[in-house]
Amino acid sequence: MVNGLLPEPGVFAAFLGASFLLAATPGADMMLVLNRSLMFDRRAGLIALLGLVIGGVCHVLAAAFGLALLVSQFPILFAAIRIVGVLFLLYLAAKIFMSHLNSKRPLAKDLSKDNEAVRKVPPNPHHFRDALLTNLLNPKVALFILAFVPQFIAADTPNPAASFILLGIIFLAQGWVIMGMIALLAPRVRLLMTSKPGLLRYVDLATAGIFIMFAVKLLGDLVR
């Protein structure tokens, strides 16, 4: 399959099934896309998704060329990256909380009066930056890819690095498709939610809470 870069059909089917289940599991990336799509519009969600795509590709390439393995061999460097990741997640959570103190930002209660308010928000490069950094500053992504993907690469694969990159991209692409669907469908969900003006506020704050939970979990893993 694909000049020997993909495993045998049975193994490849197992890979697709396992990677789909993993991709469908909610995480910080998925919550970020959902938040941007609900609170702004589908463009904001897709811009955030683009940042996640580029971050994911960087992780796959880094893992393929051994950077993730190098990081795992130097605990101080690994810990430093994880600390930066924790701080950035806390920063995103704080930014969401602070946005509700800024009267210039359209809140959920305003949407029932003007459903166009959120859709008119222009594309913001911060959506891309936040998503990219959220992904890049999570070394677990690269280390997980490094641990998961090689299990499906045959020992006699002619080009292990190319096979690793191809399978890694396929693995991440399933998550990208799911998050893309979330971004496209979220505005419809938002319009339904405008009948309950305070609900979007709770969704936004819940997203911030989830980011804090992820940060606490990463910090807990760090101090073990």
Coordinates of N, CA and C in Angstrom, one line a residue:
M1 N 0.8 -1.2 0.0 CA 0.0 0.0 0.0 C 0.9 1.3 0.0
V2 N 0.6 2.2 -1.0 CA 1.4 3.4 -1.1 C 2.9 3.1 -1.0
N3 N 3.3 2.2 -2.0 CA 4.7 1.8 -2.1 C 5.3 1.3 -0.8
G4 N 4.5 0.6 0.0 CA 5.0 -0.1 1.2 C 5.0 0.9 2.4
L5 N 4.6 2.1 2.3 CA 4.6 3.0 3.4 C 3.5 2.8 4.4
L6 N 2.4 2.2 4.0 CA 1.3 1.9 4.9 C 1.3 0.4 5.2
P7 N 0.9 0.0 6.4 CA 0.8 -1.4 6.8 C -0.2 -2.2 6.0
E8 N -0.2 -3.5 6.3 CA -1.2 -4.4 5.6 C -2.6 -4.0 6.0
P9 N -3.6 -4.3 5.1 CA -4.9 -3.8 5.3 C -5.5 -4.1 6.7
G10 N -5.3 -5.2 7.3 CA -5.8 -5.5 8.6 C -5.2 -4.7 9.7
V11 N -3.9 -4.5 9.6 CA -3.2 -3.6 10.6 C -3.6 -2.2 10.4
F12 N -3.8 -1.8 9.1 CA -4.1 -0.4 8.8 C -5.5 -0.1 9.3
A13 N -6.5 -1.1 9.2 CA -7.8 -0.9 9.7 C -7.8 -0.7 11.2
A14 N -7.0 -1.5 11.9 CA -6.8 -1.4 13.4 C -6.3 -0.1 13.7
F15 N -5.3 0.4 13.0 CA -4.7 1.7 13.2 C -5.8 2.8 13.1
L16 N -6.6 2.8 12.0 CA -7.6 3.8 11.8 C -8.7 3.7 12.9
G17 N -9.0 2.6 13.3 CA -10.0 2.5 14.4 C -9.5 3.0 15.7
A18 N -8.3 2.7 16.1 CA -7.7 3.1 17.3 C -7.5 4.7 17.3
S19 N -7.0 5.1 16.2 CA -6.7 6.6 16.0 C -8.0 7.4 16.0
F20 N -9.1 6.8 15.4 CA -10.3 7.6 15.4 C -10.9 7.7 16.9
L21 N -10.8 6.7 17.6 CA -11.3 6.7 19.0 C -10.5 7.8 19.8
L22 N -9.2 7.8 19.6 CA -8.3 8.8 20.3 C -8.6 10.2 19.8
A23 N -8.8 10.3 18.5 CA -9.1 11.7 18.0 C -10.5 12.2 18.4
A24 N -11.4 11.3 18.7 CA -12.8 11.7 19.1 C -12.8 12.1 20.6
T25 N -11.8 11.8 21.3 CA -11.7 12.1 22.7 C -11.5 13.6 22.9
P26 N -12.4 14.2 23.7 CA -12.3 15.7 23.8 C -11.0 16.0 24.5
G27 N -10.3 17.1 24.1 CA -9.1 17.5 24.7 C -9.0 19.0 24.6
A28 N -7.9 19.6 25.0 CA -7.7 21.1 24.9 C -7.9 21.6 23.5
D29 N -7.3 20.9 22.5 CA -7.4 21.4 21.1 C -8.9 21.5 20.7
M30 N -9.7 20.4 21.0 CA -11.1 20.4 20.6 C -11.9 21.5 21.3
M31 N -11.6 21.7 22.6 CA -12.3 22.7 23.3 C -12.0 24.1 22.8
L32 N -10.8 24.3 22.4 CA -10.4 25.6 21.8 C -11.1 25.9 20.6
V33 N -11.2 24.9 19.7 CA -12.0 25.1 18.4 C -13.4 25.4 18.7
L34 N -14.0 24.6 19.6 CA -15.4 24.8 20.0 C -15.7 26.2 20.6
N35 N -14.8 26.6 21.5 CA -14.9 27.9 22.1 C -14.9 29.0 21.1
R36 N -13.9 29.0 20.2 CA -13.7 30.1 19.2 C -14.9 30.1 18.2
S37 N -15.4 28.9 17.9 CA -16.6 28.8 17.0 C -17.9 29.3 17.6
L38 N -18.1 29.0 18.9 CA -19.3 29.4 19.6 C -19.3 30.9 19.9
M39 N -18.1 31.4 20.3 CA -18.1 32.8 20.8 C -17.8 33.8 19.7
F40 N -17.3 33.3 18.5 CA -17.1 34.2 17.4 C -17.9 33.8 16.2
D41 N -17.3 32.9 15.4 CA -18.0 32.4 14.2 C -17.2 31.2 13.7
R42 N -17.7 30.5 12.6 CA -17.0 29.4 12.1 C -15.6 29.7 11.6
R43 N -15.5 30.9 11.1 CA -14.1 31.3 10.6 C -13.1 31.3 11.7
A44 N -13.5 31.8 12.9 CA -12.6 31.8 14.0 C -12.2 30.4 14.4
G45 N -13.2 29.5 14.4 CA -12.9 28.1 14.7 C -12.0 27.5 13.7
L46 N -12.2 27.8 12.4 CA -11.4 27.2 11.3 C -10.0 27.8 11.4
I47 N -9.8 29.1 11.8 CA -8.5 29.7 11.9 C -7.8 29.1 13.0
A48 N -8.5 28.8 14.2 CA -7.8 28.1 15.3 C -7.4 26.7 14.8
L49 N -8.3 26.0 14.0 CA -8.0 24.7 13.6 C -6.7 24.7 12.7
L50 N -6.5 25.7 11.9 CA -5.4 25.8 11.0 C -4.1 25.9 11.9
G51 N -4.2 26.6 13.0 CA -3.0 26.6 14.0 C -2.8 25.3 14.5
L52 N -3.8 24.5 14.8 CA -3.6 23.1 15.3 C -3.0 22.2 14.3
V53 N -3.5 22.4 13.0 CA -2.9 21.6 11.9 C -1.4 21.8 11.8
I54 N -1.0 23.0 11.8 CA 0.4 23.3 11.6 C 1.2 22.8 12.8
G55 N 0.6 23.0 14.0 CA 1.3 22.5 15.2 C 1.4 21.0 15.2
G56 N 0.3 20.3 14.7 CA 0.4 18.8 14.7 C 1.4 18.3 13.7
V57 N 1.5 19.0 12.5 CA 2.5 18.6 11.5 C 3.9 18.8 12.1
C58 N 4.1 19.9 12.8 CA 5.4 20.1 13.4 C 5.8 19.0 14.4
H59 N 4.8 18.5 15.2 CA 5.0 17.4 16.1 C 5.3 16.1 15.4
V60 N 4.6 15.9 14.3 CA 4.9 14.6 13.6 C 6.3 14.7 13.0
L61 N 6.7 15.8 12.4 CA 8.1 15.9 11.9 C 9.1 15.8 12.9
A62 N 8.9 16.5 14.1 CA 9.8 16.4 15.2 C 10.0 15.0 15.7
A63 N 8.8 14.3 15.8 CA 8.9 12.9 16.3 C 9.6 12.0 15.3
A64 N 9.4 12.3 14.0 CA 10.0 11.4 13.0 C 11.5 11.6 13.0
F65 N 12.0 12.8 13.2 CA 13.4 13.0 13.2 C 14.0 13.0 14.6
G66 N 13.3 12.5 15.5 CA 13.9 12.2 16.8 C 13.9 13.3 17.8
L67 N 13.3 14.4 17.6 CA 13.4 15.5 18.5 C 12.6 15.1 19.8
A68 N 11.5 14.5 19.6 CA 10.7 14.1 20.8 C 11.5 13.1 21.7
L69 N 12.2 12.2 21.0 CA 13.0 11.3 21.8 C 14.2 12.0 22.5
L70 N 14.7 13.0 21.8 CA 15.8 13.8 22.5 C 15.3 14.5 23.7
V71 N 14.1 15.1 23.6 CA 13.5 15.9 24.7 C 13.2 14.9 25.9
S72 N 12.7 13.7 25.5 CA 12.4 12.7 26.6 C 13.7 12.3 27.3
Q73 N 14.8 12.4 26.7 CA 16.1 12.0 27.4 C 16.7 13.1 28.2
F74 N 16.1 14.3 28.2 CA 16.6 15.4 29.0 C 15.5 16.0 29.8
P75 N 15.3 15.4 31.0 CA 14.1 15.8 31.8 C 14.0 17.3 32.1
I76 N 15.1 18.0 32.2 CA 15.0 19.4 32.5 C 14.4 20.2 31.4
L77 N 14.8 19.8 30.2 CA 14.3 20.5 29.0 C 12.8 20.1 28.8
F78 N 12.5 18.9 29.1 CA 11.1 18.4 29.0 C 10.2 19.1 30.0
A79 N 10.7 19.2 31.2 CA 10.0 19.9 32.3 C 9.8 21.4 32.0
A80 N 10.8 22.0 31.4 CA 10.7 23.4 31.0 C 9.6 23.6 30.0
I81 N 9.5 22.8 29.0 CA 8.5 22.9 28.0 C 7.1 22.7 28.6
R82 N 7.0 21.7 29.5 CA 5.7 21.4 30.1 C 5.3 22.6 31.0
I83 N 6.2 23.2 31.7 CA 5.8 24.4 32.5 C 5.3 25.5 31.6
V84 N 6.0 25.7 30.5 CA 5.5 26.8 29.6 C 4.1 26.4 29.1
G85 N 3.9 25.1 28.8 CA 2.5 24.7 28.4 C 1.5 25.0 29.4
V86 N 1.8 24.7 30.7 CA 0.9 24.9 31.8 C 0.5 26.4 31.9
L87 N 1.6 27.2 31.8 CA 1.4 28.7 31.9 C 0.5 29.2 30.8
F88 N 0.7 28.6 29.6 CA -0.1 29.1 28.4 C -1.5 28.7 28.5
L89 N -1.8 27.5 29.0 CA -3.2 27.1 29.2 C -3.9 28.0 30.3
L90 N -3.1 28.3 31.3 CA -3.7 29.2 32.3 C -3.9 30.6 31.8
Y91 N -3.0 31.1 30.9 CA -3.2 32.3 30.2 C -4.5 32.4 29.4
L92 N -4.7 31.3 28.6 CA -5.9 31.2 27.8 C -7.2 31.3 28.7
A93 N -7.1 30.5 29.8 CA -8.3 30.5 30.7 C -8.5 31.9 31.3
A94 N -7.4 32.6 31.7 CA -7.5 33.9 32.2 C -8.1 34.9 31.2
K95 N -7.6 34.7 29.9 CA -8.1 35.6 28.9 C -9.6 35.5 28.7
I96 N -10.1 34.3 28.8 CA -11.5 34.0 28.6 C -12.3 34.7 29.8
F97 N -11.8 34.5 31.0 CA -12.5 35.1 32.1 C -12.5 36.6 32.0
M98 N -11.3 37.2 31.6 CA -11.2 38.6 31.5 C -12.1 39.2 30.4
S99 N -12.3 38.4 29.4 CA -13.1 38.9 28.3 C -14.6 39.2 28.7
H100 N -15.0 38.6 29.8 CA -16.4 38.8 30.3 C -16.4 40.1 31.1
L101 N -15.3 40.6 31.4 CA -15.2 41.9 32.2 C -15.1 43.1 31.2
N102 N -14.9 42.7 29.9 CA -14.7 43.8 28.9 C -16.1 44.0 28.2
S103 N -16.6 45.2 28.4 CA -18.0 45.4 27.8 C -18.0 45.5 26.3
K104 N -16.8 45.6 25.7 CA -16.7 45.8 24.2 C -17.0 44.4 23.5
R105 N -16.8 43.3 24.3 CA -17.0 42.0 23.6 C -18.4 41.6 23.7
P106 N -19.0 41.1 22.6 CA -20.4 40.7 22.6 C -20.5 39.4 23.5
L107 N -21.4 39.5 24.5 CA -21.6 38.3 25.3 C -22.9 37.6 24.9
A108 N -23.1 36.5 25.6 CA -24.3 35.7 25.2 C -25.6 36.4 25.3
K109 N -25.7 37.3 26.4 CA -27.0 38.0 26.6 C -27.3 38.9 25.4
D110 N -26.2 39.4 24.7 CA -26.4 40.3 23.6 C -26.9 39.6 22.3
L111 N -26.6 38.3 22.2 CA -26.9 37.6 21.0 C -28.4 37.4 20.7
S112 N -29.2 37.4 21.8 CA -30.6 37.2 21.6 C -31.2 38.5 21.0
K113 N -30.5 39.6 21.1 CA -31.0 40.8 20.5 C -30.5 41.0 19.1
D114 N -29.3 40.5 18.8 CA -28.7 40.6 17.5 C -27.8 39.4 17.2
N115 N -28.3 38.5 16.5 CA -27.6 37.3 16.2 C -26.4 37.5 15.3
E116 N -26.4 38.7 14.6 CA -25.3 39.0 13.7 C -24.1 39.5 14.4
A117 N -24.2 39.8 15.7 CA -23.1 40.5 16.4 C -21.9 39.7 16.4
V118 N -22.0 38.4 16.7 CA -20.8 37.6 16.7 C -20.3 37.3 15.3
R119 N -21.2 37.1 14.4 CA -20.7 36.7 13.0 C -20.0 37.8 12.3
K120 N -20.2 39.1 12.8 CA -19.5 40.2 12.2 C -18.1 40.4 12.7
V121 N -17.7 39.7 13.7 CA -16.3 39.8 14.3 C -15.3 39.4 13.2
P122 N -14.4 40.3 12.8 CA -13.4 39.9 11.8 C -12.5 38.8 12.2
P123 N -11.8 38.1 11.2 CA -10.9 37.1 11.6 C -9.7 37.7 12.4
N124 N -9.4 37.0 13.5 CA -8.4 37.5 14.4 C -7.2 36.6 14.4
P125 N -6.0 37.2 14.1 CA -4.8 36.3 14.1 C -4.5 35.7 15.4
H126 N -5.0 36.2 16.5 CA -4.8 35.6 17.8 C -5.4 34.2 17.9
H127 N -6.5 34.0 17.2 CA -7.1 32.6 17.2 C -6.0 31.6 16.7
F128 N -5.3 32.0 15.6 CA -4.3 31.1 15.0 C -3.2 30.9 16.0
R129 N -2.7 32.1 16.5 CA -1.5 32.0 17.4 C -1.8 31.2 18.7
D130 N -3.0 31.4 19.3 CA -3.3 30.7 20.5 C -3.4 29.2 20.3
A131 N -4.0 28.8 19.2 CA -4.1 27.4 18.8 C -2.8 26.8 18.5
L132 N -2.0 27.5 17.8 CA -0.6 27.0 17.4 C 0.2 26.7 18.7
L133 N 0.2 27.7 19.6 CA 1.1 27.6 20.8 C 0.5 26.6 21.7
T134 N -0.8 26.5 21.8 CA -1.4 25.5 22.7 C -1.0 24.1 22.3
N135 N -0.9 23.9 21.0 CA -0.5 22.6 20.4 C 1.0 22.4 20.6
L136 N 1.8 23.3 20.2 CA 3.2 23.2 20.2 C 3.8 23.1 21.6
L137 N 3.1 23.7 22.6 CA 3.6 23.7 24.0 C 3.1 22.5 24.8
N138 N 2.5 21.6 24.1 CA 2.1 20.3 24.7 C 3.0 19.2 24.2
P139 N 4.1 18.9 24.9 CA 5.1 17.9 24.4 C 4.5 16.5 24.5
K140 N 3.4 16.3 25.2 CA 2.8 15.0 25.2 C 2.2 14.6 23.9
V141 N 1.9 15.6 23.0 CA 1.4 15.3 21.7 C 2.5 14.5 20.9
A142 N 3.7 15.1 20.9 CA 4.8 14.5 20.2 C 5.2 13.2 20.8
L143 N 5.2 13.1 22.1 CA 5.6 11.8 22.7 C 4.6 10.8 22.5
F144 N 3.3 11.1 22.5 CA 2.3 10.2 22.3 C 2.4 9.6 20.8
I145 N 2.6 10.5 19.9 CA 2.7 10.1 18.5 C 3.9 9.2 18.4
L146 N 5.0 9.5 19.1 CA 6.2 8.7 19.0 C 5.9 7.3 19.6
A147 N 5.0 7.2 20.6 CA 4.8 5.9 21.2 C 3.7 5.1 20.5
F148 N 2.7 5.8 19.8 CA 1.6 5.1 19.2 C 1.9 4.7 17.8
V149 N 2.4 5.6 17.0 CA 2.5 5.3 15.5 C 3.4 4.1 15.2
P150 N 4.6 4.0 15.9 CA 5.6 3.0 15.5 C 5.0 1.5 15.7
Q151 N 4.0 1.4 16.5 CA 3.4 0.1 16.7 C 2.8 -0.5 15.4
F152 N 2.5 0.4 14.4 CA 1.8 0.0 13.2 C 2.8 0.0 12.0
I153 N 4.1 0.2 12.3 CA 5.1 0.2 11.2 C 5.8 -1.1 11.2
A154 N 5.7 -1.8 10.0 CA 6.4 -3.1 9.9 C 7.9 -3.0 10.0
A155 N 8.5 -4.0 10.5 CA 10.0 -4.0 10.6 C 10.7 -3.9 9.3
D156 N 10.0 -4.4 8.2 CA 10.7 -4.4 6.9 C 10.2 -3.2 6.0
T157 N 9.6 -2.2 6.6 CA 9.2 -1.0 5.9 C 10.5 -0.4 5.2
P158 N 10.4 -0.1 3.9 CA 11.6 0.4 3.2 C 12.0 1.8 3.7
N159 N 11.1 2.6 4.1 CA 11.4 3.9 4.6 C 10.7 4.2 5.9
P160 N 11.2 3.8 7.0 CA 10.5 4.0 8.3 C 10.1 5.5 8.6
A161 N 11.0 6.4 8.3 CA 10.7 7.8 8.6 C 9.5 8.3 7.7
A162 N 9.5 8.0 6.5 CA 8.4 8.4 5.6 C 7.1 7.7 6.0
S163 N 7.2 6.4 6.4 CA 6.0 5.7 6.9 C 5.5 6.3 8.2
F164 N 6.4 6.7 9.0 CA 6.0 7.4 10.3 C 5.3 8.7 10.0
I165 N 5.8 9.5 9.1 CA 5.2 10.8 8.8 C 3.8 10.6 8.2
L166 N 3.7 9.6 7.3 CA 2.4 9.4 6.7 C 1.3 8.9 7.7
L167 N 1.7 8.0 8.5 CA 0.7 7.5 9.5 C 0.4 8.5 10.6
G168 N 1.4 9.3 10.9 CA 1.2 10.4 11.9 C 0.3 11.4 11.4
I169 N 0.4 11.8 10.1 CA -0.5 12.8 9.5 C -1.9 12.2 9.4
I170 N -2.0 10.9 9.0 CA -3.4 10.3 9.0 C -4.0 10.2 10.4
F171 N -3.2 9.9 11.4 CA -3.7 9.9 12.7 C -4.2 11.3 13.2
L172 N -3.5 12.3 12.9 CA -3.9 13.7 13.3 C -5.1 14.2 12.4
A173 N -5.1 13.8 11.1 CA -6.1 14.3 10.2 C -7.5 13.9 10.7
Q174 N -7.6 12.7 11.3 CA -9.0 12.3 11.8 C -9.5 13.3 12.8
G175 N -8.6 13.8 13.7 CA -8.9 14.8 14.7 C -9.3 16.1 14.0
W176 N -8.5 16.4 13.0 CA -8.7 17.7 12.2 C -10.1 17.7 11.6
V177 N -10.5 16.5 11.0 CA -11.8 16.4 10.4 C -12.9 16.6 11.4
I178 N -12.8 16.0 12.6 CA -13.8 16.1 13.7 C -13.9 17.5 14.1
M179 N -12.7 18.2 14.4 CA -12.7 19.5 14.8 C -13.3 20.5 13.8
G180 N -13.0 20.2 12.5 CA -13.6 21.0 11.4 C -15.1 20.9 11.4
M181 N -15.6 19.7 11.6 CA -17.1 19.6 11.7 C -17.6 20.4 12.9
I182 N -16.9 20.3 14.0 CA -17.3 21.1 15.2 C -17.4 22.6 14.9
A183 N -16.3 23.1 14.2 CA -16.3 24.5 13.8 C -17.5 24.9 12.9
L184 N -17.8 24.0 12.0 CA -18.8 24.3 11.0 C -20.2 24.2 11.6
L185 N -20.4 23.3 12.6 CA -21.7 23.1 13.1 C -21.9 24.0 14.4
A186 N -20.9 24.5 15.0 CA -21.0 25.3 16.2 C -21.9 26.5 16.0
P187 N -21.8 27.3 14.9 CA -22.7 28.5 14.8 C -24.2 28.1 14.9
R188 N -24.5 27.0 14.3 CA -25.9 26.6 14.4 C -26.3 26.3 15.8
V189 N -25.4 25.6 16.5 CA -25.6 25.4 17.9 C -25.8 26.7 18.7
R190 N -24.9 27.7 18.3 CA -25.0 29.0 19.0 C -26.3 29.6 18.8
L191 N -26.8 29.6 17.5 CA -28.1 30.2 17.2 C -29.3 29.5 18.1
L192 N -29.1 28.2 18.3 CA -30.1 27.6 19.1 C -30.0 28.0 20.5
M193 N -28.8 28.3 20.9 CA -28.6 28.6 22.3 C -29.0 30.0 22.7
T194 N -29.2 30.9 21.6 CA -29.6 32.3 21.9 C -30.9 32.4 22.6
S195 N -31.7 31.3 22.5 CA -33.0 31.4 23.2 C -32.8 31.4 24.7
K196 N -31.6 31.0 25.2 CA -31.2 31.0 26.6 C -30.0 31.9 26.7
P197 N -30.2 33.2 26.9 CA -29.1 34.2 26.7 C -27.9 33.9 27.6
G198 N -28.0 33.3 28.8 CA -26.9 33.1 29.7 C -26.1 31.9 29.4
L199 N -26.6 31.0 28.5 CA -26.0 29.7 28.3 C -24.6 29.8 27.6
L200 N -24.4 30.7 26.7 CA -23.1 30.8 26.0 C -22.1 31.3 27.0
R201 N -22.5 32.1 27.9 CA -21.5 32.6 28.9 C -21.0 31.4 29.7
Y202 N -21.9 30.5 30.1 CA -21.5 29.3 30.8 C -20.6 28.4 30.0
V203 N -20.9 28.3 28.7 CA -20.1 27.4 27.9 C -18.7 28.0 27.8
D204 N -18.6 29.3 27.7 CA -17.3 30.0 27.6 C -16.5 29.8 28.9
L205 N -17.2 30.0 30.0 CA -16.5 29.9 31.3 C -16.1 28.4 31.6
A206 N -17.0 27.5 31.1 CA -16.7 26.1 31.2 C -15.4 25.7 30.5
T207 N -15.3 26.3 29.3 CA -14.1 26.1 28.5 C -12.8 26.5 29.2
A208 N -12.9 27.7 29.9 CA -11.8 28.2 30.7 C -11.5 27.2 31.8
G209 N -12.6 26.7 32.4 CA -12.4 25.7 33.5 C -11.7 24.5 33.0
I210 N -12.0 24.0 31.8 CA -11.4 22.8 31.3 C -9.9 23.1 31.0
F211 N -9.6 24.3 30.5 CA -8.2 24.6 30.3 C -7.4 24.6 31.6
I212 N -8.1 25.1 32.7 CA -7.4 25.0 34.0 C -7.2 23.6 34.5
M213 N -8.2 22.7 34.2 CA -8.1 21.3 34.6 C -6.9 20.7 33.9
F214 N -6.8 20.9 32.5 CA -5.7 20.4 31.8 C -4.4 20.9 32.3
A215 N -4.3 22.2 32.7 CA -3.1 22.7 33.2 C -2.7 22.1 34.6
V216 N -3.7 21.9 35.4 CA -3.5 21.2 36.7 C -3.0 19.8 36.5
K217 N -3.6 19.1 35.5 CA -3.2 17.7 35.3 C -1.8 17.7 34.8
L218 N -1.4 18.6 33.9 CA 0.0 18.6 33.4 C 0.9 18.9 34.5
L219 N 0.5 19.9 35.4 CA 1.4 20.2 36.5 C 1.5 19.1 37.5
G220 N 0.4 18.3 37.7 CA 0.4 17.1 38.6 C 1.4 16.1 38.0
D221 N 1.3 15.9 36.7 CA 2.3 14.9 36.1 C 3.7 15.4 36.3
L222 N 3.9 16.7 36.3 CA 5.2 17.2 36.4 C 5.9 17.0 37.7
V223 N 5.1 17.1 38.8 CA 5.6 17.0 40.1 C 5.7 15.6 40.6
R224 N 5.2 14.7 39.9 CA 5.3 13.3 40.3 C 6.7 12.7 40.2

